[in-house]
Short mmCIF file of C-alpha atoms and ligand atoms in Angstrom, two decimals:
data_model
loop_
_atom_site.label_atom_id
_atom_site.label_comp_id
_atom_site.label_asym_id
_atom_site.label_seq_id
_atom_site.Cartn_x
_atom_site.Cartn_y
_atom_site.Cartn_z
CA UNK A 1 0.00 0.00 0.00
CA UNK A 2 1.18 3.54 -0.70
CA UNK A 3 2.69 6.17 1.58
CA UNK A 4 0.59 6.98 4.65
CA UNK A 5 -1.22 10.28 5.07
CA UNK A 6 0.13 11.65 8.38
CA UNK A 7 -2.00 13.85 10.60
CA UNK A 8 -1.04 16.36 13.26
CA UNK A 9 -4.00 17.06 15.54
CA UNK A 10 -4.21 20.22 17.67
CA UNK A 11 -7.04 20.14 20.20
CA UNK A 12 -7.94 16.91 21.97
CA UNK A 13 -11.29 17.88 23.45
CA UNK A 14 -14.68 16.59 22.33
CA UNK A 15 -13.92 16.63 18.61
CA UNK A 16 -10.16 16.00 18.68
CA UNK A 17 -10.49 12.90 20.90
CA UNK A 18 -13.25 11.68 18.57
CA UNK A 19 -10.96 11.99 15.55
CA UNK A 20 -8.14 10.12 17.32
CA UNK A 21 -10.58 7.31 18.17
CA UNK A 22 -11.73 6.94 14.55
CA UNK A 23 -8.15 6.81 13.25
CA UNK A 24 -7.19 4.23 15.90
CA UNK A 25 -10.29 2.07 15.63
CA UNK A 26 -10.89 2.08 11.88
CA UNK A 27 -7.38 1.84 10.46
CA UNK A 28 -8.12 -0.91 7.95
CA UNK A 29 -11.38 0.56 6.75
CA UNK A 30 -9.83 4.01 6.25
CA UNK A 31 -6.83 2.54 4.42
CA UNK A 32 -9.05 0.49 2.12
CA UNK A 33 -11.22 3.47 1.33
CA UNK A 34 -8.39 5.98 0.93
CA UNK A 35 -5.90 3.71 -0.82
CA UNK A 36 -3.30 4.59 1.80
CA UNK A 37 -3.02 4.29 5.58
CA UNK A 38 -4.15 7.32 7.60
CA UNK A 39 -1.91 7.79 10.63
CA UNK A 40 -1.29 10.31 13.41
CA UNK A 41 2.26 11.62 13.90
CA UNK A 42 1.81 14.22 16.63
CA UNK A 43 -0.80 15.91 18.80
CA UNK A 44 -1.16 19.08 20.85
CA UNK A 45 -3.43 20.43 23.59
CA UNK A 46 -2.93 22.54 26.70
CA UNK A 47 -2.64 19.79 29.28
CA UNK A 48 -0.38 16.87 28.39
CA UNK A 49 -1.47 14.84 31.42
CA UNK A 50 -5.23 15.05 31.02
CA UNK A 51 -7.03 11.72 30.57
CA UNK A 52 -8.83 11.97 27.24
CA UNK A 53 -10.25 8.44 27.14
CA UNK A 54 -7.88 7.48 24.33
CA UNK A 55 -4.25 6.34 24.22
CA UNK A 56 -1.90 9.02 22.92
CA UNK A 57 1.48 7.67 24.08
CA UNK A 58 2.68 6.62 20.63
CA UNK A 59 2.20 10.11 19.16
CA UNK A 60 4.72 12.90 19.52
CA UNK A 61 3.50 15.72 21.78
CA UNK A 62 3.88 19.43 21.01
CA UNK A 63 2.94 22.09 23.54
CA UNK A 64 2.79 24.74 20.84
CA UNK A 65 0.21 24.27 18.04
CA UNK A 66 2.37 26.31 15.63
CA UNK A 67 5.25 23.86 16.16
CA UNK A 68 2.89 20.96 15.48
CA UNK A 69 1.51 22.63 12.36
CA UNK A 70 4.93 22.90 10.74
CA UNK A 71 6.47 19.51 11.64
CA UNK A 72 8.13 17.67 8.79
CA UNK A 73 6.33 14.44 9.66
CA UNK A 74 2.79 15.71 9.12
CA UNK A 75 0.94 16.10 5.83
CA UNK A 76 -2.36 17.41 7.20
CA UNK A 77 -2.78 19.79 10.12
CA UNK A 78 -6.11 19.16 11.87
CA UNK A 79 -7.10 22.22 13.93
CA UNK A 80 -9.68 21.38 16.61
CA UNK A 81 -8.97 23.95 19.31
CA UNK A 82 -11.49 26.65 18.40
CA UNK A 83 -11.43 30.44 18.71
CA UNK A 84 -11.55 33.00 15.92
CA UNK A 85 -8.00 34.18 16.52
CA UNK A 86 -5.18 33.17 18.86
CA UNK A 87 -3.43 29.81 18.45
CA UNK A 88 -6.02 28.45 16.02
CA UNK A 89 -5.49 31.17 13.43
CA UNK A 90 -1.72 31.42 14.02
CA UNK A 91 -1.22 27.67 13.61
CA UNK A 92 -3.48 27.35 10.56
CA UNK A 93 -1.60 30.20 8.89
CA UNK A 94 1.71 28.54 9.76
CA UNK A 95 0.55 25.19 8.39
CA UNK A 96 -0.69 26.68 5.12
CA UNK A 97 2.50 28.71 4.65
CA UNK A 98 4.43 25.47 5.13
CA UNK A 99 2.31 23.93 2.35
CA UNK A 100 0.41 21.59 4.69
CA UNK A 101 -3.22 20.79 3.98
CA UNK A 102 -5.54 21.86 6.79
CA UNK A 103 -8.80 20.45 8.12
CA UNK A 104 -10.68 22.44 10.76
CA UNK A 105 -14.06 22.49 12.53
CA UNK A 106 -13.59 26.13 13.51
CA UNK A 107 -16.54 28.16 12.22
CA UNK A 108 -15.61 31.28 14.21
CA UNK A 109 -12.15 31.48 12.64
CA UNK A 110 -13.45 30.92 9.11
CA UNK A 111 -16.38 33.31 9.52
CA UNK A 112 -13.89 36.06 10.39
CA UNK A 113 -10.84 35.09 8.31
CA UNK A 114 -12.16 32.66 5.69
CA UNK A 115 -11.25 34.70 2.63
CA UNK A 116 -7.69 35.39 3.81
CA UNK A 117 -7.11 31.75 4.77
CA UNK A 118 -8.59 30.40 1.52
CA UNK A 119 -6.26 32.71 -0.42
CA UNK A 120 -3.30 31.68 1.72
CA UNK A 121 -4.07 28.01 1.07
CA UNK A 122 -4.13 28.59 -2.66
CA UNK A 123 -0.97 30.67 -2.65
CA UNK A 124 0.86 27.74 -1.07
CA UNK A 125 -0.75 24.92 -3.05
CA UNK A 126 -2.57 23.60 0.02
CA UNK A 127 -6.21 22.78 0.65
CA UNK A 128 -8.26 24.04 3.57
CA UNK A 129 -11.40 22.05 4.42
CA UNK A 130 -14.11 22.70 7.02
CA UNK A 131 -17.06 20.30 6.68
CA UNK A 132 -17.41 19.93 10.47
CA UNK A 133 -17.76 23.69 10.93
CA UNK A 134 -21.26 23.80 9.40
CA UNK A 135 -24.05 21.64 10.86
CA UNK A 136 -21.65 19.13 12.47
CA UNK A 137 -22.24 15.65 11.09
CA UNK A 138 -24.32 16.73 8.08
CA UNK A 139 -22.10 16.66 4.96
CA UNK A 140 -23.56 19.89 3.62
CA UNK A 141 -20.37 21.43 2.22
CA UNK A 142 -19.75 18.30 0.18
CA UNK A 143 -23.40 18.31 -0.93
CA UNK A 144 -23.02 21.85 -2.28
CA UNK A 145 -19.54 21.61 -3.79
CA UNK A 146 -19.96 18.14 -5.30
CA UNK A 147 -23.48 16.75 -5.67
CA UNK A 148 -25.10 20.11 -6.40
CA UNK A 149 -22.20 21.60 -8.40
CA UNK A 150 -24.39 21.81 -11.52
CA UNK A 151 -26.92 24.09 -9.86
CA UNK A 152 -27.26 27.81 -9.44
CA UNK A 153 -28.37 27.95 -5.83
CA UNK A 154 -31.43 30.09 -5.11
CA UNK A 155 -31.66 29.84 -1.35
CA UNK A 156 -30.04 27.93 1.50
CA UNK A 157 -31.67 27.67 4.90
CA UNK A 158 -31.04 25.85 8.08
CA UNK A 159 -31.51 25.20 11.73
CA UNK A 160 -27.83 25.00 12.60
CA UNK A 161 -27.64 25.50 16.34
CA UNK A 162 -28.78 22.40 18.19
CA UNK A 163 -28.88 24.14 21.56
CA UNK A 164 -31.39 26.74 20.38
CA UNK A 165 -33.55 24.09 18.75
CA UNK A 166 -33.43 22.08 21.96
CA UNK A 167 -34.53 25.14 23.98
CA UNK A 168 -37.36 26.09 21.62
CA UNK A 169 -38.75 22.57 21.22
CA UNK A 170 -38.45 21.85 24.94
CA UNK A 171 -40.34 25.09 25.75
CA UNK A 172 -43.08 23.85 23.45
CA UNK A 173 -43.26 20.22 24.61
CA UNK A 174 -42.96 20.90 28.36
CA UNK A 175 -44.72 24.28 28.41
CA UNK A 176 -41.74 25.72 30.28
CA UNK A 177 -40.51 29.35 30.15
CA UNK A 178 -37.29 30.29 28.38
CA UNK A 179 -35.29 30.93 31.57
CA UNK A 180 -36.09 27.50 32.97
CA UNK A 181 -35.19 25.63 29.79
CA UNK A 182 -32.04 27.73 29.36
CA UNK A 183 -30.94 26.57 32.83
CA UNK A 184 -31.82 22.98 31.93
CA UNK A 185 -29.67 23.22 28.78
CA UNK A 186 -26.88 24.62 30.93
CA UNK A 187 -27.10 21.69 33.36
CA UNK A 188 -27.01 19.27 30.43
CA UNK A 189 -23.79 20.92 29.17
CA UNK A 190 -25.36 22.00 25.87
CA UNK A 191 -24.36 25.66 26.06
CA UNK A 192 -21.10 27.08 24.75
CA UNK A 193 -18.76 28.54 27.41
CA UNK A 194 -20.17 31.90 26.30
CA UNK A 195 -23.91 31.11 25.96
CA UNK A 196 -24.60 34.21 23.84
CA UNK A 197 -22.78 32.41 21.03
CA UNK A 198 -25.71 29.97 21.04
CA UNK A 199 -28.79 31.93 22.12
CA UNK A 200 -27.64 35.18 20.48
CA UNK A 201 -27.48 33.42 17.10
CA UNK A 202 -23.74 34.10 16.66
CA UNK A 203 -22.60 30.47 16.34
CA UNK A 204 -25.37 29.76 13.83
CA UNK A 205 -24.59 33.06 12.07
CA UNK A 206 -20.97 31.95 11.60
CA UNK A 207 -22.24 28.74 9.97
CA UNK A 208 -24.67 30.62 7.73
CA UNK A 209 -21.91 32.95 6.49
CA UNK A 210 -19.82 29.90 5.47
CA UNK A 211 -22.76 28.16 3.84
CA UNK A 212 -23.67 31.29 1.89
CA UNK A 213 -20.13 31.63 0.57
CA UNK A 214 -20.12 28.08 -0.78
CA UNK A 215 -23.68 28.32 -2.13
CA UNK A 216 -23.28 31.64 -3.94
CA UNK A 217 -19.54 31.86 -4.68
CA UNK A 218 -19.19 34.98 -2.55
CA UNK A 219 -16.56 36.04 -0.05
CA UNK A 220 -17.48 35.12 3.52
CA UNK A 221 -19.19 38.16 4.98
CA UNK A 222 -20.20 37.43 8.56
CA UNK A 223 -20.52 41.15 9.33
CA UNK A 224 -23.43 41.31 6.88
CA UNK A 225 -25.44 38.56 8.61
CA UNK A 226 -28.52 40.08 10.28
CA UNK A 227 -28.39 38.48 13.71
CA UNK A 228 -31.15 38.09 16.24
CA UNK A 229 -31.17 35.61 19.11
CA UNK A 230 -33.92 33.65 20.82
CA UNK A 231 -33.68 35.39 24.22
CA UNK A 232 -36.94 37.32 23.83
CA UNK A 233 -39.06 34.33 22.77
CA UNK A 234 -41.69 33.60 25.41
CA UNK A 235 -43.90 30.61 26.01
CA UNK A 236 -46.74 32.85 24.78
CA UNK A 237 -45.00 33.19 21.40
CA UNK A 238 -44.54 29.45 21.16
CA UNK A 239 -48.18 28.78 22.08
CA UNK A 240 -49.64 31.46 19.83
CA UNK A 241 -47.51 30.32 16.91
CA UNK A 242 -48.60 26.71 17.49
CA UNK A 243 -52.26 27.80 17.57
CA UNK A 244 -51.81 29.25 14.10
CA UNK A 245 -50.07 26.11 12.77
CA UNK A 246 -46.48 27.32 13.10
CA UNK A 247 -43.32 26.46 15.02
CA UNK A 248 -40.63 28.96 16.04
CA UNK A 249 -37.11 28.08 14.89
CA UNK A 250 -33.80 29.94 14.98
CA UNK A 251 -33.58 29.86 11.20
CA UNK A 252 -30.70 30.91 8.99
CA UNK A 253 -31.61 32.01 5.48
CA UNK A 254 -29.23 33.09 2.73
CA UNK A 255 -30.76 34.16 -0.52
CA UNK A 256 -29.34 35.85 -3.62
CA UNK A 257 -31.60 38.23 -5.50
CA UNK A 258 -31.30 41.29 -7.72
CA UNK A 259 -31.01 43.31 -4.51
CA UNK A 260 -27.89 41.44 -3.41
CA UNK A 261 -27.17 38.74 -0.84
CA UNK A 262 -29.53 38.41 2.10
CA UNK A 263 -28.16 36.63 5.14
CA UNK A 264 -30.48 36.39 8.13
CA UNK A 265 -30.17 34.37 11.32
CA UNK A 266 -33.24 35.01 13.42
CA UNK A 267 -36.17 33.32 15.13
CA UNK A 268 -38.83 32.73 12.48
CA UNK A 269 -42.21 31.08 12.23
CA UNK A 270 -42.25 28.08 9.88
CA UNK A 271 -45.22 25.81 9.10
CA UNK A 272 -45.54 23.10 11.76
CA UNK A 273 -46.00 20.46 9.05
CA UNK A 274 -42.81 21.38 7.13
CA UNK A 275 -39.60 19.37 7.65
CA UNK A 276 -38.10 22.38 9.47
CA UNK A 277 -41.22 22.72 11.62
CA UNK A 278 -41.00 19.09 12.64
CA UNK A 279 -37.34 19.24 13.66
CA UNK A 280 -37.13 18.33 17.34
CA UNK A 281 -34.41 18.66 19.99
CA UNK A 282 -30.73 19.23 19.22
CA UNK A 283 -30.88 17.99 15.63
CA UNK A 284 -29.85 20.23 12.73
CA UNK A 285 -31.46 20.57 9.30
CA UNK A 286 -30.24 22.25 6.14
CA UNK A 287 -32.47 22.98 3.15
CA UNK A 288 -30.71 23.60 -0.17
CA UNK A 289 -32.63 25.02 -3.13
CA UNK A 290 -31.08 25.01 -6.59
CA UNK A 291 -32.39 25.77 -10.07
CA UNK A 292 -32.05 22.16 -11.24
CA UNK A 293 -32.59 20.07 -8.13
CA UNK A 294 -35.37 22.22 -6.62
CA UNK A 295 -35.09 21.29 -2.96
CA UNK A 296 -32.80 18.96 -0.99
CA UNK A 297 -33.30 18.53 2.77
CA UNK A 298 -30.49 17.19 4.95
CA UNK A 299 -31.10 16.31 8.58
CA UNK A 300 -28.67 15.06 11.22
CA UNK A 301 -26.71 15.68 14.39
CA UNK A 302 -25.08 19.10 14.43
CA UNK A 303 -22.72 18.53 17.32
CA UNK A 304 -21.07 15.98 19.59
CA UNK A 305 -17.98 13.82 19.44
CA UNK A 306 -18.98 11.19 16.88
CA UNK A 307 -20.89 13.37 14.39
CA UNK A 308 -18.32 16.18 14.34
CA UNK A 309 -15.35 13.81 14.13
CA UNK A 310 -17.18 12.01 11.31
CA UNK A 311 -17.25 15.25 9.30
CA UNK A 312 -13.57 15.98 10.03
CA UNK A 313 -12.67 12.50 8.78
CA UNK A 314 -14.70 13.06 5.60
CA UNK A 315 -12.35 15.93 4.76
CA UNK A 316 -9.26 13.95 5.76
CA UNK A 317 -10.36 11.07 3.51
CA UNK A 318 -10.82 13.39 0.53
CA UNK A 319 -7.24 14.60 0.99
CA UNK A 320 -6.01 11.01 1.36
CA UNK A 321 -7.70 10.11 -1.93
CA UNK A 322 -6.09 13.07 -3.66
CA UNK A 323 -9.38 14.94 -4.08
CA UNK A 324 -8.54 18.63 -3.90
CA UNK A 325 -11.24 21.25 -4.01
CA UNK A 326 -11.06 25.00 -3.35
CA UNK A 327 -12.02 26.00 0.18
CA UNK A 328 -15.32 27.63 -0.75
CA UNK A 329 -15.88 25.63 -3.94
CA UNK A 330 -14.25 28.07 -6.39
CA UNK A 331 -10.76 29.64 -6.34
CA UNK A 332 -10.45 32.30 -3.64
CA UNK A 333 -9.75 35.00 -6.22
CA UNK A 334 -13.02 34.17 -8.02
CA UNK A 335 -15.19 34.61 -4.94
CA UNK A 336 -17.15 37.80 -5.52
CA UNK A 337 -17.39 40.56 -2.96
CA UNK A 338 -20.91 40.43 -1.58
CA UNK A 339 -23.30 43.24 -2.06
CA UNK A 340 -25.46 42.82 1.01
CA UNK A 341 -29.15 43.28 0.25
CA UNK A 342 -30.27 46.50 1.90
CA UNK A 343 -33.62 45.07 2.79
CA UNK A 344 -34.93 41.53 3.21
CA UNK A 345 -37.41 39.97 0.80
CA UNK A 346 -40.92 41.02 1.94
CA UNK A 347 -42.71 38.51 4.17
CA UNK A 348 -45.60 38.34 6.58
CA UNK A 349 -44.59 39.04 10.18
CA UNK A 350 -45.85 37.97 13.58
CA UNK A 351 -45.99 40.86 16.06
CA UNK A 352 -46.57 40.53 19.79
CA UNK A 353 -46.98 43.51 22.03
CA UNK A 354 -48.67 44.58 25.20
CA UNK A 355 -51.18 47.44 25.12
CA UNK A 356 -52.66 49.41 27.96
CA UNK A 357 -56.19 48.07 28.34
CA UNK A 358 -58.08 51.34 27.83
CA UNK A 359 -60.35 52.90 25.20
CA UNK A 360 -58.64 53.96 21.97
CA UNK A 361 -55.42 52.01 22.53
CA UNK A 362 -56.08 49.60 19.68
CA UNK A 363 -57.06 52.44 17.35
CA UNK A 364 -53.71 54.18 17.99
CA UNK A 365 -51.87 50.94 17.24
CA UNK A 366 -53.81 50.34 14.02
CA UNK A 367 -53.12 53.88 12.91
CA UNK A 368 -49.34 53.51 13.41
CA UNK A 369 -49.36 50.32 11.34
CA UNK A 370 -51.45 51.98 8.64
CA UNK A 371 -49.16 55.03 8.51
CA UNK A 372 -46.15 52.73 7.94
CA UNK A 373 -48.01 50.92 5.13
CA UNK A 374 -48.25 47.67 7.10
CA UNK A 375 -51.50 45.80 6.54
CA UNK A 376 -53.03 43.56 9.21
CA UNK A 377 -53.97 40.03 8.17
CA UNK A 378 -55.05 38.68 11.57
CA UNK A 379 -55.23 40.15 15.05
CA UNK A 380 -56.01 38.70 18.46
CA UNK A 381 -56.24 40.13 21.97
CA UNK A 382 -55.70 37.00 23.93
CA UNK A 383 -55.67 37.81 27.63
CA UNK A 384 -55.87 40.62 30.19
CA UNK A 385 -52.93 41.01 32.55
CA UNK A 386 -53.42 43.62 35.28
CA UNK A 387 -54.39 46.48 33.00
CA UNK A 388 -52.38 45.23 30.02
CA UNK A 389 -53.78 43.51 26.97
CA UNK A 390 -51.39 41.22 25.09
CA UNK A 391 -52.00 41.66 21.37
CA UNK A 392 -50.96 39.39 18.56
CA UNK A 393 -50.90 40.61 14.98
CA UNK A 394 -50.06 38.77 11.79
CA UNK A 395 -49.32 41.18 8.98
CA UNK A 396 -49.74 40.74 5.26
CA UNK A 397 -46.47 40.55 3.35
CA UNK A 398 -44.44 43.65 4.17
CA UNK A 399 -40.87 44.87 4.10
CA UNK A 400 -38.75 44.84 7.24
CA UNK A 401 -38.21 48.59 6.73
CA UNK A 402 -41.96 49.27 6.86
CA UNK A 403 -42.30 47.05 9.90
CA UNK A 404 -39.41 48.80 11.65
CA UNK A 405 -41.04 52.16 10.89
CA UNK A 406 -44.23 50.87 12.50
CA UNK A 407 -42.32 49.59 15.53
CA UNK A 408 -40.62 52.98 15.92
CA UNK A 409 -44.08 54.55 15.82
CA UNK A 410 -45.28 52.09 18.49
CA UNK A 411 -42.34 52.95 20.74
CA UNK A 412 -43.65 56.53 20.75
CA UNK A 413 -47.20 55.52 21.72
CA UNK A 414 -48.01 55.97 25.40
CA UNK A 415 -50.33 52.93 25.26
CA UNK A 416 -47.67 50.39 24.17
CA UNK A 417 -45.89 48.70 27.06
CA UNK A 418 -42.47 47.11 26.38
CA UNK A 419 -40.78 46.78 23.00
CA UNK A 420 -42.82 44.66 20.53
CA UNK A 421 -41.49 41.26 19.41
CA UNK A 422 -41.48 40.86 15.60
CA UNK A 423 -40.85 37.47 13.99
CA UNK A 424 -40.70 36.80 10.29
CA UNK A 425 -42.99 34.10 8.88
CA UNK A 426 -40.74 32.27 6.45
CA UNK A 427 -42.00 30.38 3.41
CA UNK A 428 -40.23 27.04 3.48
P1 NAP B 501 -13.12 21.46 23.45
O1 NAP B 501 -13.76 20.20 23.90
O2 NAP B 501 -13.20 22.64 24.33
O3 NAP B 501 -11.60 21.13 23.14
C1 NAP B 501 -10.68 22.12 22.79
C2 NAP B 501 -9.30 21.51 22.78
O4 NAP B 501 -8.38 22.47 22.33
C3 NAP B 501 -8.84 21.01 24.14
O5 NAP B 501 -8.21 19.76 24.01
C4 NAP B 501 -7.83 22.06 24.59
O6 NAP B 501 -6.77 21.55 25.37
C5 NAP B 501 -7.27 22.50 23.24
N1 NAP B 501 -6.76 23.85 23.29
C6 NAP B 501 -7.42 24.98 23.58
N2 NAP B 501 -6.60 26.02 23.54
C7 NAP B 501 -5.37 25.53 23.23
C8 NAP B 501 -4.09 26.10 23.06
N3 NAP B 501 -3.90 27.42 23.23
N4 NAP B 501 -3.07 25.30 22.74
C9 NAP B 501 -3.25 23.97 22.57
N5 NAP B 501 -4.45 23.37 22.72
C10 NAP B 501 -5.48 24.14 23.05
O7 NAP B 501 -13.70 21.92 22.03
P2 NAP B 501 -14.48 21.05 20.96
O8 NAP B 501 -15.91 21.00 21.36
O9 NAP B 501 -13.76 19.78 20.70
O10 NAP B 501 -14.44 22.01 19.67
C11 NAP B 501 -13.29 22.09 18.87
C12 NAP B 501 -13.63 22.86 17.60
O11 NAP B 501 -14.68 22.18 16.92
C13 NAP B 501 -14.15 24.29 17.82
O12 NAP B 501 -13.74 25.11 16.77
C14 NAP B 501 -15.66 24.11 17.78
O13 NAP B 501 -16.35 25.29 17.41
C15 NAP B 501 -15.75 23.06 16.71
N6 NAP B 501 -17.00 22.30 16.72
C16 NAP B 501 -17.34 21.62 17.84
C17 NAP B 501 -18.49 20.87 17.85
C18 NAP B 501 -18.90 20.07 19.05
O14 NAP B 501 -19.91 19.39 19.00
N7 NAP B 501 -18.14 20.07 20.13
C19 NAP B 501 -19.31 20.83 16.70
C20 NAP B 501 -18.91 21.53 15.56
C21 NAP B 501 -17.75 22.26 15.58
P3 NAP B 501 -7.03 20.94 26.83
O15 NAP B 501 -7.91 19.75 26.62
O16 NAP B 501 -5.67 20.53 27.30
O17 NAP B 501 -7.64 22.00 27.64
N1 HSE B 502 -23.22 25.12 20.19
C1 HSE B 502 -23.36 24.45 18.94
C2 HSE B 502 -24.79 23.92 18.82
C3 HSE B 502 -22.34 23.32 18.84
O1 HSE B 502 -25.53 23.95 19.80
O2 HSE B 502 -25.19 23.51 17.74
C4 HSE B 502 -22.11 22.87 17.44
O3 HSE B 502 -21.56 23.86 16.65
#
C-alpha cells in the first residue's frame, strides 16, 4: 500500500479525541477506502497529562500548536482547538504557509478570516477544508460543492444550532418558560462557554456565512449577517404560533436576489408540518434550493464527538484520496465581494406587544401600522394582565423597513408597554 497520510492534531477535546478514536479504531477501513493508511504523527493540547479516554502515548507531543503545524512528519494539520484568533489562526496560517493541507471544525475562525485563509491556502498549493464547521455531522459542504455543483443555488436555509432548537422545542413540549429551559440546557452541558454564542445566534450566524459563501460563490461576509437571538421568545409566542399552525425556529436564510445577498439568522415562524417545523431537539437541518434540483433537505446531528469527528474525517479522507477542491468551492480570487441586500425579501410578520387596556389604545396601534403601510392580516387580543392587553398581529407581506417604521411609531405611543417582538414568517 502507498505512503501513509500523516495527521497532526491540535485540540484533543470533544472533537479531537473523537478523531483520534476513529483513526485508531478504523485503520483498515480508512486505508481500504483511501488507498493509503491514515496515521497520526503528533498531537497538541494545553494539558499533556489530562485523561482523554484514548491512548496518545505513541504520538509525539507538542505544547505549541504552531510547532505541530509545521512539523516535517505531518501532511495534514487538523485544527480542533477553536477560537476565531489566537493559536487556532496562528497555527493554521503557519501550516498553510508550510504547504500543509488543513482540516478544521472552527466556524468562528473561518467566519472572520475565511477569505484570507482560503487565499493563503491557494498561494501555497494547500487545501483548507471545514465540513465539520457547518451543521456538524451533516455533509452539507460536500453536498453543495460536489453533488449540487451543476446548480445555481437560489436559497439555503437551516436550523444550525442544536442548543437553540433544543430550547425552543423543549419550551413547546414541556410548556416551560425560556429561563427555565435555558438553565436545563446549561445543566445538560449544551451551552457554549459563552452562551450568547448559542442563544444570540452568533454560532449559527458563523455557519450561515460559510454556507452562503459556498452556495453563492461569494466572499465570507459574517458582518453582513442580520443576527437576532432567541432570548426574547416567550412561552406565549410558542403557544400562539402553534395555535396558528407554526413552530418557532432559529432559522438561517441566505438568498441571492437582484437586490444582493440576504443573510439572516433570526427566530422565524415556519409551518408546523414542514420538515423544518417538525425538527425536534438538538438535531440540525439544512435545506438547499437550486435551479435544477429544486429542494434537498439534509437532517442530522449538528454537534457531539462522533458526528463532528465524522465530518472531520470526511475531509481527511478526501485529501487522502487526492481529491482537492477550493475552500469555498471556487478559487479564492473568483469569490465575488458580496453586495449585502439593503432590505430583506418582503414577508408576513408575527408581532406581539402589550397594550394598555383602555379605550382607543387599539385604534392608535392600528393607525401607526397603517401610517407605515403595514397591513393587518389577523389580530387577536388573547388575555388581560393587570391592565395590560397582550395583542398578537399577523401582517400581510411587508418589508422589514416598513415594519421597523411601524415599531418605531409604536415605541412613541403611550399605550404600548415594552418593545414589541417581531418574527418573520418564512416560506419554506
Ligand atoms: P473542546 O472540547 O473545548 O476542546 C478544545 C481543545 O483544544 C482542548 O483539548 C484544549 O486543550 C485544546 N486547546 C485549547 N486552547 C489551546 C491552546 N492554546 N493550545 C493547545 N491546545 C489548546 O472543544 P471542541 O468542542 O472539541 O471544539 C473544537 C472545535 O470544533 C471548535 O472550533 C468548535 O467550534 C468546533 N465544533 C465543535 C463541535 C462540538 O460538537 N463540540 C461541533 C462543531 C464544531 P485541553 O484539553 O488541554 O484544555
Ligand atoms: N453550540 C453548537 C450547537 C455546537 O448547539 O449547535 C455545534 O456547533
